[in-house]
Amino acid sequence: MSLEITFLGTGSAFPSPSRGASALVLRREGQCWLFDCGEGTQTQLMRSHLRAARITKIFITHLHGDHFFGLPGLLCTLSLQSSPDASRAPVDIYGPLGLRSFLWRSLELSHSELLFPIAVHELVPTRDQCPAEEFRDFSGLDSSEGLPRGPPGRVVHLDPGEDCYLLVEEEQLVVRAFRLFHRVPSFGFVLEEKPRPGKLDVQKLKDLGVQPGPLYGKLKSGTAVVLENGTTVLPGDVLAAPAPGRKVCVLGDCSGALGAAAERLCRGADVLVHEATLGDAQQERARQHGHSTPRAAAELATRCQAKRLVLTHFSQRYRPAGQPAEPGSDVTELKRQAEAVLGREVTLAEDFMTIEIPLKK
């Protein structure tokens, strides 16, 4: 079962010739889930090995333009490449409150009609996710009588007991979001696979007289079976221990997380994607603008015991590795700073880099 991340844009603020604006794709079993969609993301998709038509879910971390200005254009292009299909499942879009209104207005004003359905699920932020003077209450947008309704979808509130948002729960995986502090409310997303059933002990099954066939499937699914001789075989008798699922954490722009949910949900992550907009020497400037340094990212990875830390969202002042640059303005300096704190290798994201996440045994 494949699981991989492809970075489409790793720069902050705006797309440049060296780096696209924020976007990455998580591909699992042929489906593509897009995280953020900065300006130019559809062009980056065309340059990659990915197929935009396979996007079934989109997650927007926060409502700054370099993370979602590319979304209306991408949806319209996907529509141009589609055929009307009333039975097609909607593309689910998750993001902060206000995203539904933005998409609806963008499509209305441009006279754009999508040939496939979308559902926009909005996360309701808390006021402490940004400076008080920056908080905007978007709960009443486009609620006047007589206005046409925007795309359908849920409004998801913070679960106060869990201190997080439950977004997706399927048979094999779950996706949750947690709160981050930024200049506008921002979120981190955690995709976690559920444990996979252990392997069947074929020799033990033969010894017990269980014949290959439907009974194997029942035991594999956790159901006890009764043999013709009256013997009951329990799944635990013939199954190895469950194999843990994989976990991927993608954080939006932030100068830190709120509450304990981030560390709890990201604990043991196979991959933790964290912004590192400015170097450690720019710590105060980063904090003022709601951003993180390599040290901050490494400290969270340490507390979460993340297996792999990937830095992204670099200020355009840092030149990509291998390009001529003044001392301290090469992006590899950010890597060195994070590794000094984490004590092991850190990955610098690059546009079109793909990271494979193998199955756990």
Coordinates of C-alpha atoms in Angstrom, one line a residue:
M1 CA 0.0 0.0 0.0
S2 CA 1.8 3.1 -1.2
L3 CA 2.1 6.3 0.7
E4 CA 4.2 9.2 -0.5
I5 CA 4.5 13.0 -0.3
T6 CA 5.4 15.2 -3.2
F7 CA 6.2 18.9 -2.6
L8 CA 4.9 21.2 -5.3
G9 CA 5.9 24.5 -3.7
T10 CA 8.3 25.2 -0.9
G11 CA 8.6 28.9 -0.9
S12 CA 7.0 31.5 1.3
A13 CA 5.0 34.7 0.4
F14 CA 5.0 34.3 -3.4
P15 CA 6.1 31.9 -6.2
S16 CA 9.5 32.6 -7.7
P17 CA 11.6 31.0 -10.4
S18 CA 13.3 28.9 -7.8
R19 CA 10.3 27.8 -5.7
G20 CA 6.6 27.6 -6.1
A21 CA 4.1 28.8 -3.5
S22 CA 3.0 26.4 -0.7
A23 CA 1.5 23.1 -1.9
L24 CA 2.2 19.4 -1.4
V25 CA 0.4 16.3 -2.4
L26 CA 0.0 13.1 -0.3
R27 CA -0.7 10.2 -2.6
R28 CA -2.2 7.0 -1.1
E29 CA -3.5 4.1 -3.2
G30 CA -3.9 6.2 -6.3
Q31 CA -5.8 9.0 -4.6
C32 CA -4.2 12.4 -4.3
W33 CA -4.8 14.7 -1.3
L34 CA -3.6 18.3 -1.8
F35 CA -2.4 20.3 1.2
D36 CA -2.4 24.1 0.5
C37 CA -2.8 25.5 -3.0
G38 CA -0.7 28.7 -3.5
E39 CA -0.7 30.6 -6.7
G40 CA 0.7 28.5 -9.6
T41 CA 0.0 25.2 -8.0
Q42 CA -1.8 23.9 -11.1
T43 CA 1.3 24.7 -13.2
Q44 CA 3.4 22.8 -10.7
L45 CA 1.1 19.9 -10.9
M46 CA 1.5 19.8 -14.7
R47 CA 5.2 19.8 -14.3
S48 CA 5.1 16.9 -11.8
H49 CA 4.5 13.2 -12.2
L50 CA 1.1 13.6 -10.5
R51 CA -2.3 13.6 -12.1
A52 CA -4.5 16.5 -10.9
A53 CA -7.6 14.6 -11.8
R54 CA -6.9 12.2 -9.0
I55 CA -7.3 14.9 -6.3
T56 CA -10.2 13.9 -4.1
K57 CA -9.5 16.0 -1.0
I58 CA -7.9 19.4 -0.4
F59 CA -6.8 20.8 2.9
I60 CA -6.0 24.5 3.4
T61 CA -4.0 25.3 6.5
H62 CA -4.9 29.1 6.7
L63 CA -6.2 32.0 4.7
H64 CA -3.1 33.7 3.5
G65 CA -2.9 34.1 -0.2
D66 CA 0.3 32.1 -0.7
H67 CA -1.5 29.1 0.6
F68 CA -4.9 29.3 -1.2
F69 CA -5.0 31.8 -4.0
G70 CA -4.4 29.0 -6.5
L71 CA -7.5 27.1 -5.5
P72 CA -10.2 28.7 -7.7
G73 CA -8.0 28.4 -10.8
L74 CA -7.1 24.7 -10.1
L75 CA -10.8 23.8 -9.6
C76 CA -11.8 25.6 -12.9
T77 CA -9.0 23.8 -14.8
L78 CA -10.1 20.4 -13.4
S79 CA -13.6 21.2 -14.5
L80 CA -12.4 22.0 -18.0
Q81 CA -10.8 18.6 -18.1
S82 CA -13.9 16.8 -16.8
S83 CA -17.2 15.5 -18.1
P84 CA -20.5 16.0 -16.3
D85 CA -21.1 13.0 -13.9
A86 CA -24.0 13.2 -11.5
S87 CA -22.8 10.1 -9.7
R88 CA -19.3 11.5 -9.0
A89 CA -18.4 11.9 -5.3
P90 CA -17.7 15.5 -4.4
V91 CA -14.1 16.8 -3.9
D92 CA -13.9 17.5 -0.2
I93 CA -12.2 20.8 0.7
Y94 CA -11.2 21.5 4.3
G95 CA -10.1 24.9 5.6
P96 CA -10.7 27.7 8.0
L97 CA -14.1 29.5 8.3
G98 CA -14.5 31.9 5.4
L99 CA -13.1 29.5 2.7
R100 CA -16.6 28.5 1.5
S101 CA -17.5 32.2 0.9
F102 CA -14.2 32.8 -0.9
L103 CA -14.7 29.9 -3.3
W104 CA -18.4 30.7 -3.9
R105 CA -17.7 34.4 -4.6
S106 CA -14.7 33.6 -6.8
L107 CA -16.7 31.2 -8.9
E108 CA -19.8 33.4 -9.0
L109 CA -17.9 36.6 -10.1
S110 CA -15.9 34.7 -12.8
H111 CA -19.1 33.0 -14.1
S112 CA -17.5 29.7 -13.5
E113 CA -19.6 26.5 -13.1
L114 CA -17.8 23.4 -12.1
L115 CA -18.7 20.1 -13.8
F116 CA -18.2 18.2 -10.6
P117 CA -19.5 18.7 -7.1
I118 CA -17.4 20.1 -4.2
A119 CA -18.1 20.2 -0.5
V120 CA -16.4 22.8 1.7
H121 CA -15.9 21.9 5.3
E122 CA -15.0 24.8 7.5
L123 CA -13.0 24.7 10.7
V124 CA -14.1 27.2 13.3
P125 CA -11.0 28.8 14.8
T126 CA -10.6 30.1 18.3
R127 CA -9.7 33.8 19.0
D128 CA -6.4 32.9 20.6
Q129 CA -5.0 31.5 17.3
C130 CA -3.8 35.0 16.2
P131 CA -3.2 38.4 17.7
A132 CA -6.5 39.9 18.9
E133 CA -6.3 42.8 16.4
E134 CA -6.0 40.4 13.5
F135 CA -8.9 38.1 14.3
R136 CA -11.9 38.3 12.0
D137 CA -15.2 36.6 12.7
F138 CA -16.3 35.1 9.3
S139 CA -19.3 33.2 10.8
G140 CA -21.8 35.5 9.2
L141 CA -20.5 35.8 5.7
D142 CA -23.1 35.6 3.0
S143 CA -25.8 34.7 5.4
S144 CA -28.3 37.4 4.3
E145 CA -31.7 36.2 3.1
G146 CA -32.1 36.0 -0.6
L147 CA -28.5 35.2 -1.4
P148 CA -27.9 31.9 -3.2
R149 CA -26.2 29.2 -1.1
G150 CA -22.6 28.4 -1.6
P151 CA -21.3 24.8 -1.9
P152 CA -22.5 22.4 0.8
G153 CA -20.3 21.1 3.6
R154 CA -19.9 20.9 7.4
V155 CA -18.9 23.4 9.9
V156 CA -16.5 21.7 12.3
H157 CA -16.0 23.0 15.8
L158 CA -13.1 22.3 18.1
D159 CA -13.7 19.2 20.3
P160 CA -12.9 20.8 23.7
G161 CA -12.2 17.4 25.3
E162 CA -9.7 16.3 22.6
D163 CA -8.6 19.8 21.7
C164 CA -8.7 19.0 18.0
Y165 CA -11.0 18.7 15.0
L166 CA -12.1 15.4 13.6
L167 CA -12.2 15.8 9.8
V168 CA -12.1 12.4 8.2
E169 CA -12.7 8.9 9.6
E170 CA -12.6 6.0 7.2
E171 CA -12.1 2.3 7.6
Q172 CA -8.4 2.5 7.3
L173 CA -7.4 6.0 8.4
V174 CA -8.4 9.2 10.3
V175 CA -7.5 12.8 9.7
R176 CA -7.5 15.4 12.5
A177 CA -6.6 19.0 12.7
F178 CA -5.1 21.0 15.6
R179 CA -4.7 24.7 16.3
L180 CA -1.6 26.8 15.5
F181 CA -0.7 30.4 16.3
H182 CA 0.0 32.7 13.3
R183 CA -1.0 36.2 12.1
V184 CA -4.3 34.6 11.1
P185 CA -5.8 31.3 12.5
S186 CA -3.7 28.4 11.1
F187 CA -4.0 24.7 11.5
G188 CA -1.9 21.5 11.3
F189 CA -3.3 18.3 9.9
V190 CA -2.5 14.7 11.0
L191 CA -3.3 11.7 8.7
E192 CA -3.0 8.5 10.7
E193 CA -3.6 5.0 9.4
K194 CA -5.3 2.6 11.7
P195 CA -3.4 -0.6 12.6
R196 CA -3.4 -3.3 10.0
P197 CA -4.4 -6.8 11.0
G198 CA -1.4 -9.1 11.6
K199 CA -0.5 -11.9 9.2
L200 CA -2.2 -15.3 9.4
D201 CA -0.1 -18.1 10.7
V202 CA -0.8 -20.5 7.8
Q203 CA 0.9 -23.5 9.4
K204 CA -1.1 -23.1 12.6
L205 CA -4.3 -22.9 10.6
K206 CA -3.4 -26.2 8.9
D207 CA -2.7 -27.8 12.2
L208 CA -6.1 -26.7 13.5
G209 CA -7.8 -28.0 10.4
V210 CA -8.8 -24.7 8.9
Q211 CA -9.0 -25.0 5.2
P212 CA -8.0 -22.1 2.9
G213 CA -11.0 -20.0 1.8
P214 CA -13.6 -17.8 3.3
L215 CA -12.7 -18.8 6.9
Y216 CA -9.2 -17.2 6.4
G217 CA -10.9 -13.9 5.5
K218 CA -13.2 -14.0 8.5
L219 CA -10.2 -14.6 10.9
K220 CA -8.2 -11.9 9.2
S221 CA -11.1 -9.5 9.7
G222 CA -11.2 -10.3 13.4
T223 CA -14.2 -12.7 13.4
A224 CA -14.0 -16.1 15.3
V225 CA -15.0 -19.2 13.3
V226 CA -16.5 -22.5 14.3
L227 CA -15.1 -25.6 12.5
E228 CA -17.2 -28.6 11.5
N229 CA -15.9 -30.5 14.5
G230 CA -17.2 -27.8 16.8
T231 CA -13.8 -26.3 17.5
T232 CA -13.9 -22.5 17.8
V233 CA -10.9 -20.7 16.4
L234 CA -10.3 -17.2 17.7
P235 CA -8.4 -14.6 15.5
G236 CA -5.9 -14.2 18.3
D237 CA -5.0 -17.8 18.0
V238 CA -3.8 -17.5 14.4
L239 CA -3.0 -13.9 13.8
A240 CA 0.3 -12.1 14.5
A241 CA 0.2 -8.8 16.4
P242 CA -1.4 -5.9 14.4
A243 CA 1.0 -3.8 12.3
P244 CA 1.0 -0.1 13.3
G245 CA -0.2 2.4 10.7
R246 CA 1.8 5.3 9.3
K247 CA 1.4 8.9 10.4
V248 CA 2.0 12.1 8.4
C249 CA 1.8 15.6 10.0
V250 CA 1.6 18.8 7.9
L251 CA 1.7 22.0 9.7
G252 CA 0.7 25.4 8.4
D253 CA 2.5 28.6 9.1
C254 CA 3.0 29.2 12.8
S255 CA 5.1 30.5 15.6
G256 CA 3.9 27.6 17.8
A257 CA 1.1 25.3 18.6
L258 CA -1.8 26.0 21.0
G259 CA -2.5 23.4 23.7
A260 CA -1.1 19.9 24.0
A261 CA -2.9 18.5 21.0
A262 CA -0.1 19.0 18.5
E263 CA 2.4 17.0 20.5
R264 CA -0.1 14.3 21.3
L265 CA -1.3 13.9 17.8
C266 CA 2.1 14.2 16.1
R267 CA 3.8 11.8 18.5
G268 CA 5.8 9.1 16.7
A269 CA 5.0 10.7 13.3
D270 CA 6.8 9.0 10.4
V271 CA 7.1 12.4 8.7
L272 CA 6.6 15.9 10.3
V273 CA 6.4 18.7 7.7
H274 CA 7.2 22.0 9.4
E275 CA 7.8 25.5 8.2
A276 CA 11.2 27.2 8.7
T277 CA 10.7 30.6 7.1
L278 CA 13.7 32.3 8.6
G279 CA 17.0 31.2 10.2
D280 CA 17.6 31.2 13.9
A281 CA 19.4 34.5 13.8
Q282 CA 16.0 36.0 12.7
Q283 CA 14.1 34.5 15.6
E284 CA 12.5 37.7 16.8
R285 CA 11.5 38.8 13.3
A286 CA 10.0 35.3 12.7
R287 CA 8.0 35.5 15.9
Q288 CA 6.7 39.0 15.0
H289 CA 5.4 37.6 11.7
G290 CA 4.0 34.4 13.2
H291 CA 6.7 32.1 11.7
S292 CA 9.1 29.5 12.9
T293 CA 12.9 29.0 12.7
P294 CA 14.7 25.7 12.2
R295 CA 15.3 25.5 16.0
A296 CA 11.5 25.8 16.7
A297 CA 10.8 23.1 14.2
A298 CA 13.5 20.8 15.6
E299 CA 12.3 21.3 19.1
L300 CA 8.7 20.2 18.2
A301 CA 10.1 17.2 16.4
T302 CA 12.1 16.3 19.4
R303 CA 9.1 16.5 21.8
C304 CA 7.0 14.5 19.4
Q305 CA 9.7 11.9 18.7
A306 CA 9.0 12.3 15.0
K307 CA 11.0 9.9 12.9
R308 CA 11.7 12.4 10.1
L309 CA 11.6 16.2 10.1
V310 CA 11.1 18.0 6.8
L311 CA 11.6 21.7 6.6
T312 CA 9.7 23.8 4.0
H313 CA 8.2 27.3 3.4
F314 CA 11.6 29.1 3.0
S315 CA 11.9 32.8 2.7
Q316 CA 12.9 33.8 -0.8
R317 CA 16.0 35.3 0.6
Y318 CA 17.5 31.8 1.0
R319 CA 18.9 30.5 -2.3
P320 CA 18.3 26.8 -3.1
A321 CA 21.2 24.4 -2.3
G322 CA 23.8 24.5 -5.0
Q323 CA 23.1 28.0 -6.3
P324 CA 25.6 30.8 -5.7
A325 CA 24.7 32.7 -2.5
E326 CA 26.2 35.0 0.1
P327 CA 27.3 33.3 3.4
G328 CA 24.2 32.5 5.5
S329 CA 21.8 33.0 2.6
D330 CA 22.0 29.4 1.4
V331 CA 19.0 27.2 2.5
T332 CA 21.4 24.5 3.7
E333 CA 22.2 26.8 6.6
L334 CA 18.6 26.2 7.9
K335 CA 19.3 22.5 7.7
R336 CA 22.4 22.8 9.8
Q337 CA 20.6 24.8 12.4
A338 CA 17.8 22.3 12.8
E339 CA 20.2 19.3 12.9
A340 CA 22.2 21.0 15.7
V341 CA 19.1 20.9 17.8
L342 CA 17.6 17.6 16.7
G343 CA 20.9 15.7 16.7
R344 CA 20.2 13.8 13.4
E345 CA 19.5 14.4 9.8
V346 CA 16.9 16.8 8.7
T347 CA 15.4 17.0 5.2
L348 CA 15.1 20.2 3.2
A349 CA 12.0 20.1 1.0
E350 CA 12.5 21.0 -2.7
D351 CA 10.0 21.5 -5.4
F352 CA 9.0 18.1 -6.9
M353 CA 10.8 16.1 -4.2
T354 CA 9.0 12.9 -3.4
I355 CA 9.3 11.1 0.0
E356 CA 8.1 7.5 0.2
I357 CA 6.8 6.3 3.5
P358 CA 7.1 2.5 3.8
L359 CA 4.7 0.2 5.5
K360 CA 5.6 -0.7 9.1
K361 CA 6.0 -4.3 10.0

